[in-house]
Short mmCIF file of C-alpha atoms (C1' of nucleotides) in Angstrom, two decimals:
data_model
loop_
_atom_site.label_atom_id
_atom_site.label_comp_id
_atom_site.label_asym_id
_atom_site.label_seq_id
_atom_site.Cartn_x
_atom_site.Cartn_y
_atom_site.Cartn_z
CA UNK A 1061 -49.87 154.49 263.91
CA UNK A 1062 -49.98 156.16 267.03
CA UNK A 1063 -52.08 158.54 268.98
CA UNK A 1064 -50.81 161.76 269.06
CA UNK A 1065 -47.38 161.53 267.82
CA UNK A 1066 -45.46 163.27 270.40
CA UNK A 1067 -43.29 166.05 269.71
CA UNK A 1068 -39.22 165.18 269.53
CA UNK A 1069 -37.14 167.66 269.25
CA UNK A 1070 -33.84 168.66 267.39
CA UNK A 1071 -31.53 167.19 270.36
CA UNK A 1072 -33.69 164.46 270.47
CA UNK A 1073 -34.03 163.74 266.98
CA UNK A 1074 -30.32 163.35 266.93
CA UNK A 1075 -30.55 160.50 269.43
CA UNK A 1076 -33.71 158.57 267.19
CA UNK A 1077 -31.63 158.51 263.77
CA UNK A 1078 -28.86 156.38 265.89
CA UNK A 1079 -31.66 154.30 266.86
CA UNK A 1080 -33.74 154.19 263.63
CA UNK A 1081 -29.98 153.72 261.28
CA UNK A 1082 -29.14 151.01 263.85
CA UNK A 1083 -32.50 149.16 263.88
CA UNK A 1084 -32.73 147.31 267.09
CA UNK A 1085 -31.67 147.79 270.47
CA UNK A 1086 -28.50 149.90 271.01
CA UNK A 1087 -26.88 149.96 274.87
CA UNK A 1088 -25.58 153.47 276.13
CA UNK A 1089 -22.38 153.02 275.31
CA UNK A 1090 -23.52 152.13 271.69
CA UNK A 1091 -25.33 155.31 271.37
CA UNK A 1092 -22.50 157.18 272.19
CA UNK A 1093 -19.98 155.74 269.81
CA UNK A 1094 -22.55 156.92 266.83
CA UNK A 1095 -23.30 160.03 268.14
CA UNK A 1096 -19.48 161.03 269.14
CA UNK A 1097 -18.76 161.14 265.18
CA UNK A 1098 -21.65 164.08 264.70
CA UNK A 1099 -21.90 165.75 268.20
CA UNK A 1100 -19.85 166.66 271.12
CA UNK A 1101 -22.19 165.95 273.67
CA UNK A 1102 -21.27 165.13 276.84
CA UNK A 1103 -22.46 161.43 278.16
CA UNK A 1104 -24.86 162.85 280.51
CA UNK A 1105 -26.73 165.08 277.69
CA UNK A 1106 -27.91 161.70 276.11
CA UNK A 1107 -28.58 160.19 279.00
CA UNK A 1108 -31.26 163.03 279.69
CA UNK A 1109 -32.21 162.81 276.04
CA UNK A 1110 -33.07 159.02 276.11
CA UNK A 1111 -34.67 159.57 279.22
CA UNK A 1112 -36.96 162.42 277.73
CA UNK A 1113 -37.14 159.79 274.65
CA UNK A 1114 -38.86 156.95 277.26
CA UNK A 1115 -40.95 159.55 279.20
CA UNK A 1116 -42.03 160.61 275.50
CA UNK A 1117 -43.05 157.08 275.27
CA UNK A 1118 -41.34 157.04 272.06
CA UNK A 1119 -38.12 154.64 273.11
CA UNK A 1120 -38.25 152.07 275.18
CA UNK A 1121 -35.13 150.78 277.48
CA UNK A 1122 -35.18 147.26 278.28
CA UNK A 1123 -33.18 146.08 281.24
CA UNK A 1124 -30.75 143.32 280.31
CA UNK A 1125 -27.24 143.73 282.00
CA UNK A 1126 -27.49 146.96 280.79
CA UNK A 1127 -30.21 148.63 279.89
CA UNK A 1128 -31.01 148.77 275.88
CA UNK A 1129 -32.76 151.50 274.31
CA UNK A 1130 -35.24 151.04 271.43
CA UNK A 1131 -37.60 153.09 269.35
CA UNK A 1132 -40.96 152.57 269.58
CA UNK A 1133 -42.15 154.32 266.54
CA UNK A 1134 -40.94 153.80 263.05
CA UNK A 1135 -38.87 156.90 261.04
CA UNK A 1136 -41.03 156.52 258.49
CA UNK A 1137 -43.90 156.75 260.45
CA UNK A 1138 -42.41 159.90 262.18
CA UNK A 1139 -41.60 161.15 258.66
CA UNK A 1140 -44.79 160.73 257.52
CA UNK A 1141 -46.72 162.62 260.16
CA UNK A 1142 -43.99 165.20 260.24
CA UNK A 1143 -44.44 165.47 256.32
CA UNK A 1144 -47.93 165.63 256.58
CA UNK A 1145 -47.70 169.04 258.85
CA UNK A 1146 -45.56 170.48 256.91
CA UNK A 1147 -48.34 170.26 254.07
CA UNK A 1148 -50.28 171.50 256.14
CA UNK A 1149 -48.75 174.58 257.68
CA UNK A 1150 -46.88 175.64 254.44
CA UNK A 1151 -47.88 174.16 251.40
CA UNK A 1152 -52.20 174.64 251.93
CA UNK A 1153 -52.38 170.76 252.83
CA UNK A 1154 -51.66 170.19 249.32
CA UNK A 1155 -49.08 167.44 248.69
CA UNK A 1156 -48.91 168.24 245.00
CA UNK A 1157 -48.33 171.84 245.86
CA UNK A 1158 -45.27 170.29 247.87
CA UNK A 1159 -44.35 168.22 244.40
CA UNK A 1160 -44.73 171.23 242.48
CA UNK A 1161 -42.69 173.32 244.59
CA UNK A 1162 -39.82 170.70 244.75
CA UNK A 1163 -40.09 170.16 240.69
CA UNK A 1164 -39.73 174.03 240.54
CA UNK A 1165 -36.85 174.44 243.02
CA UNK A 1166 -34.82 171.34 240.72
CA UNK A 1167 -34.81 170.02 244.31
CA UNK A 1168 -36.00 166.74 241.74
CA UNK A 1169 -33.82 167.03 238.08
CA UNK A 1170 -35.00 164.23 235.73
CA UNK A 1171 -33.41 161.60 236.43
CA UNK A 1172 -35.11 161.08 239.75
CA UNK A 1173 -37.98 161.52 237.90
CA UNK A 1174 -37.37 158.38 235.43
CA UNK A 1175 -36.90 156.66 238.58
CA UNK A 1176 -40.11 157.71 240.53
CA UNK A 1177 -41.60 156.96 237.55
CA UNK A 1178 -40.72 153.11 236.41
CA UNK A 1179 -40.95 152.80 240.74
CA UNK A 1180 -44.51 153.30 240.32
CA UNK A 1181 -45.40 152.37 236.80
CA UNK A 1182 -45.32 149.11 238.19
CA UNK A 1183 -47.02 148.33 241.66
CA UNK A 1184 -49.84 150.55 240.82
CA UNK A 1185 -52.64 148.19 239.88
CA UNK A 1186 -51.91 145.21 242.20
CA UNK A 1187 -54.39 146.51 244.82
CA UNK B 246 -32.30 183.92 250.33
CA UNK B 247 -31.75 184.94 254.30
CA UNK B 248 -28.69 183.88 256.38
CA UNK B 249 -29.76 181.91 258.78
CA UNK B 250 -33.58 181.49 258.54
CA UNK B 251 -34.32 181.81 262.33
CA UNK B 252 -36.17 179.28 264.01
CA UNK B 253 -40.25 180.41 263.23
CA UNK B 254 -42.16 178.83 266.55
CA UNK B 255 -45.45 177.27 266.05
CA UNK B 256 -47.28 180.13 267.17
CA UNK B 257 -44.97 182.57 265.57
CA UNK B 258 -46.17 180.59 262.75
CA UNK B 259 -49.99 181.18 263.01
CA UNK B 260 -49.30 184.65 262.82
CA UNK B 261 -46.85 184.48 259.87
CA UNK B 262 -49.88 182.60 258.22
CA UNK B 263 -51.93 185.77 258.57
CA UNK B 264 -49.52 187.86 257.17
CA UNK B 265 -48.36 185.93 254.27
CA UNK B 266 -52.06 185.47 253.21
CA UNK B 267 -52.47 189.48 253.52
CA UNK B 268 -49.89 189.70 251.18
CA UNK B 269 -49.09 193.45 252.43
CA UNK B 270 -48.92 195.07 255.37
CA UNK B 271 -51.06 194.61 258.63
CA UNK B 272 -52.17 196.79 261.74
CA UNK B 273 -52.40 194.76 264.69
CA UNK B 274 -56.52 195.01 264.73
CA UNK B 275 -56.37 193.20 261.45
CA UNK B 276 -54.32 190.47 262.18
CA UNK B 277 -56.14 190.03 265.34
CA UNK B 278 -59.38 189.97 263.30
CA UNK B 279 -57.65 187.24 261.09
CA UNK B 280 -56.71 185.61 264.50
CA UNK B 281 -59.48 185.61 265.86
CA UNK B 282 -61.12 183.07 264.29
CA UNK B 283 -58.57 180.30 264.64
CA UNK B 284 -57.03 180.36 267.88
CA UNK B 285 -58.41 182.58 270.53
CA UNK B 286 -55.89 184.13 271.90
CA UNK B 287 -55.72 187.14 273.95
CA UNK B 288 -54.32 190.67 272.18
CA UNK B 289 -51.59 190.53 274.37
CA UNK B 290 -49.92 187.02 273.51
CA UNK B 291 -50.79 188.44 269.53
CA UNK B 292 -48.43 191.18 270.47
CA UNK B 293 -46.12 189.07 272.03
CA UNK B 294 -45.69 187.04 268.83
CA UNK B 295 -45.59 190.05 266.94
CA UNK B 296 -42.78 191.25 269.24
CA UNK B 297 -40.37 188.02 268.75
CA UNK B 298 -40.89 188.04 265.30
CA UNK B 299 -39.51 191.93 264.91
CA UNK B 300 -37.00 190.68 267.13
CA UNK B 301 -36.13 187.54 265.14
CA UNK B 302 -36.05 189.83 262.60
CA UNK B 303 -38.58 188.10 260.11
CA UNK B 304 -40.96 190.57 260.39
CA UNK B 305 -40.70 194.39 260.21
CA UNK B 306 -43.06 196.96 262.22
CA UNK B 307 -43.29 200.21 260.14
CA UNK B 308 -44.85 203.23 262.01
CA UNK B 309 -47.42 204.91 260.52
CA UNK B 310 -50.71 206.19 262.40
CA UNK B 311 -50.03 202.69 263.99
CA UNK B 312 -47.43 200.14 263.32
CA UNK B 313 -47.83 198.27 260.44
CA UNK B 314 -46.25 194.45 260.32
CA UNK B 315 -44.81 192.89 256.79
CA UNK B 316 -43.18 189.53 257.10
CA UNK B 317 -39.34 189.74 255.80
CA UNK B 318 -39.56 186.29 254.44
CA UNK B 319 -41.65 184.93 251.82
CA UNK B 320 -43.64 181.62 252.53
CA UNK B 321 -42.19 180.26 250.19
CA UNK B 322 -38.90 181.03 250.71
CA UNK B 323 -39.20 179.86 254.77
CA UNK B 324 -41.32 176.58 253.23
CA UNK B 325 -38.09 175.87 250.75
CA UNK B 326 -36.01 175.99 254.18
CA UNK B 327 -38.29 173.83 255.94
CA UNK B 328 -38.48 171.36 253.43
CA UNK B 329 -34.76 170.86 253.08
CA UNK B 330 -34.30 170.45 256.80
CA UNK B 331 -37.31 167.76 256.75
CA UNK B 332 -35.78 166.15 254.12
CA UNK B 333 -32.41 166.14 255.17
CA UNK B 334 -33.55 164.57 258.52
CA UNK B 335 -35.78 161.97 257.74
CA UNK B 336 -35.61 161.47 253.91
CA UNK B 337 -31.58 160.58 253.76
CA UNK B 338 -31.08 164.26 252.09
CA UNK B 339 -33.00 162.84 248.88
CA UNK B 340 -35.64 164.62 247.59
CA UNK B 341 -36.77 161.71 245.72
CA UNK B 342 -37.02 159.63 248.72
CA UNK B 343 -40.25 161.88 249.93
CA UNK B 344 -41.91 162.33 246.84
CA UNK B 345 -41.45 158.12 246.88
CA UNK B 346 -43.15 158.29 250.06
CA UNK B 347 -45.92 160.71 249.47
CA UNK B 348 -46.87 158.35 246.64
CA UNK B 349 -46.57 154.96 248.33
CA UNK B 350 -49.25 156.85 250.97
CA UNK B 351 -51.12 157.84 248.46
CA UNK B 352 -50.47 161.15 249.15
CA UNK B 353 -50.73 162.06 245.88
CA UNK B 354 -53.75 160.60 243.17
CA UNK B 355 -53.32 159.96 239.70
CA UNK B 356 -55.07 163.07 239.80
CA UNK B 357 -52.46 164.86 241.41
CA UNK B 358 -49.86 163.25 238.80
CA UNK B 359 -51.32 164.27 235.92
CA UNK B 360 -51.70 167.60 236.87
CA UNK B 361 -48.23 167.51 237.82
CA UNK B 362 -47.28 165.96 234.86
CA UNK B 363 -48.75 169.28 232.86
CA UNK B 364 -46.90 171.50 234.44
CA UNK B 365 -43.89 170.62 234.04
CA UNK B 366 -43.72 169.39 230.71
CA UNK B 367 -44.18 172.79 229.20
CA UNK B 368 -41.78 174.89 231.34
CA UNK B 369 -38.67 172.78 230.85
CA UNK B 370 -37.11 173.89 228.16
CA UNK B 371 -37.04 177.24 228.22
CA UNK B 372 -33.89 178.09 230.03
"C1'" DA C 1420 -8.67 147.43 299.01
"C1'" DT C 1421 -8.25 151.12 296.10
"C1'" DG C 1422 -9.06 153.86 292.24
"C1'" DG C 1423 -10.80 154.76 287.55
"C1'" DG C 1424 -14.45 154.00 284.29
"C1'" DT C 1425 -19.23 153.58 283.29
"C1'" DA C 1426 -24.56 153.03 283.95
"C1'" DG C 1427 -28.27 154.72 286.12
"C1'" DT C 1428 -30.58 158.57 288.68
"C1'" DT C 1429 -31.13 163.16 290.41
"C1'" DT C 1430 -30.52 167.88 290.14
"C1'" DA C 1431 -29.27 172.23 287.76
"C1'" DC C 1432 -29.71 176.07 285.13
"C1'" DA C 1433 -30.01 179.31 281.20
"C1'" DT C 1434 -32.83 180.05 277.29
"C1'" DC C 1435 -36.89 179.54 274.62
"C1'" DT C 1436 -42.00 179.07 274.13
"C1'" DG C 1437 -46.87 179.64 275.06
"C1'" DT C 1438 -49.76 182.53 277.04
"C1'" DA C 1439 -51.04 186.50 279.22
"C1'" DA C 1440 -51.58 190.56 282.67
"C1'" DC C 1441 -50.53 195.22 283.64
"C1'" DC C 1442 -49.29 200.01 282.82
"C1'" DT C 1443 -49.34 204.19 280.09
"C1'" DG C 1444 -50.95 207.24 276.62
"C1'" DT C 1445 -54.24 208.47 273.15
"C1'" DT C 1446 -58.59 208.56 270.87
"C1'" DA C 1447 -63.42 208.40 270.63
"C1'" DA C 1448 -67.74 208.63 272.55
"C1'" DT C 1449 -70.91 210.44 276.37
"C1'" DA D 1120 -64.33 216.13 281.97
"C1'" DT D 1121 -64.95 211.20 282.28
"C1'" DT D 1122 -64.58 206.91 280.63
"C1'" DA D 1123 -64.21 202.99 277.49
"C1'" DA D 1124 -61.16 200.90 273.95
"C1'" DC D 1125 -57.26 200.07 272.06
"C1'" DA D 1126 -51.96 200.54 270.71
"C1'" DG D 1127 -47.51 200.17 272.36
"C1'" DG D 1128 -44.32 198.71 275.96
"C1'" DT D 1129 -42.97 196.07 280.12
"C1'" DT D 1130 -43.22 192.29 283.08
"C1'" DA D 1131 -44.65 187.58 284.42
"C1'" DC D 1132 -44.62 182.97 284.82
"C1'" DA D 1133 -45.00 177.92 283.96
"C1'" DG D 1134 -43.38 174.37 281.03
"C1'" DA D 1135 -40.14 172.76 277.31
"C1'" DT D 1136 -35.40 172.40 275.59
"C1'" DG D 1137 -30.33 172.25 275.37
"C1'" DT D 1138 -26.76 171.03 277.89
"C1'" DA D 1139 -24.52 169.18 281.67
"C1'" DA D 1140 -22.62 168.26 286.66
"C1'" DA D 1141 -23.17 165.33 290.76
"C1'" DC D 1142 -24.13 161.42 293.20
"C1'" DT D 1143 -24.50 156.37 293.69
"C1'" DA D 1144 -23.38 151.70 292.70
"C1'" DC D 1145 -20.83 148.31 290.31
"C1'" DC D 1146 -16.93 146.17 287.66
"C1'" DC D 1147 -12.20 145.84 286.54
"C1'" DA D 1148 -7.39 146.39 286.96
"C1'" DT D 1149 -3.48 147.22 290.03
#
DNA sequence: ATGGGTAGTTTACATCTGTAACCTGTTAAT
DNA sequence: ATTAACAGGTTACAGATGTAAACTACCCAT
């Protein structure tokens, strides 16, 4: 994991899902086919986003002919640190609390119950 | 539910957190009391906060011998939002995908299961 | 060689955030 | 009456964010 998990924000989050979905190395021009279909950004708003990305420290741009832009930290391991403030801030650092609130909200009906369920029923004792 | 749940600022947040535990209404001494002992920050930036948040209209000042300050949305309520937009971002939209996560972290126990468990096998018939 | 497209780099600029000082008026204590 | 404390209101100011134009250099097609 990494240090401090620096802060990326909404623009910028936009320009780390092309990069997480495409897992690798996307060029410039890549980037901006994916992100054409969801945003009308101009080209030189991502370029200052992927450059905020590298100061960030959280992509990396390799120079090939072209230079190709790569994240540096996992979206699950964003997600996970971004999860775990949330149950911190709003749900008392509780995870269950978090559970609960989802259960209550039928943000989870049964079905994805069953399936958390036989997911886990299984790989819980091999460790 | 609100329209467009505004955009709540970390520090905005801090003093949300004081007013949602209060569960009531606040004069600025007391939520500067309540303050005080997790951030220090100066009366003036507390009154700042308070400010946007009238502004943002999430939390309303009601004059009295002093002003009084109620937050306009429930924590739960702005936790619901917040959870949606995490999940929609970084769990694929699926509800199920987090609570997957939180488990394969051991986020939650067995503990936490079981309680869970309970607590929802009682109220789910009943409407 | 000339012009249009694109990558990379620099600069811009309004708004938002974090944090606070300052001013004014009132109250409470000396 | 004088002053210390505090509420309410106004102003400040640096850094972050959203969004983009401009400039430079190169490649490709005419």
């Amino acid at each position: 994991m990494s240090k401090l998990v620096t802060k990326i924000t909404d623009s910028e989050m936009e320009v780390m899902r092309v990069l997480w979905e495409a897992d690798g190395e996307l060029p410039l021009a890549d980037i901006r086919k994916h992100l054409m279909q969801t945003s009308n950004w101009e080209t030189s708003t991502i370029k200052t986003l992927l450059r905020r990305l590298c100061q960030k420290g959280v992509v990396l741009a390799t120079k090939k002919e072209v230079f190709y832009y790569k994240p540096l930290i996992s979206k699950e391991e964003y997600a996970e640190h971004t999860t775990q403030r949330l149950i911190d801030r709003l749900y008392s650092g509780s995870a269950k609390n978090l559970v609960a609130s989802l259960l209550g909200n039928k943000k989870l009906d049964d079905t994805d119950i069953e399936e958390l369920r036989t997911m886990f029923k299984v790989g819980d004792k091999d460790e």
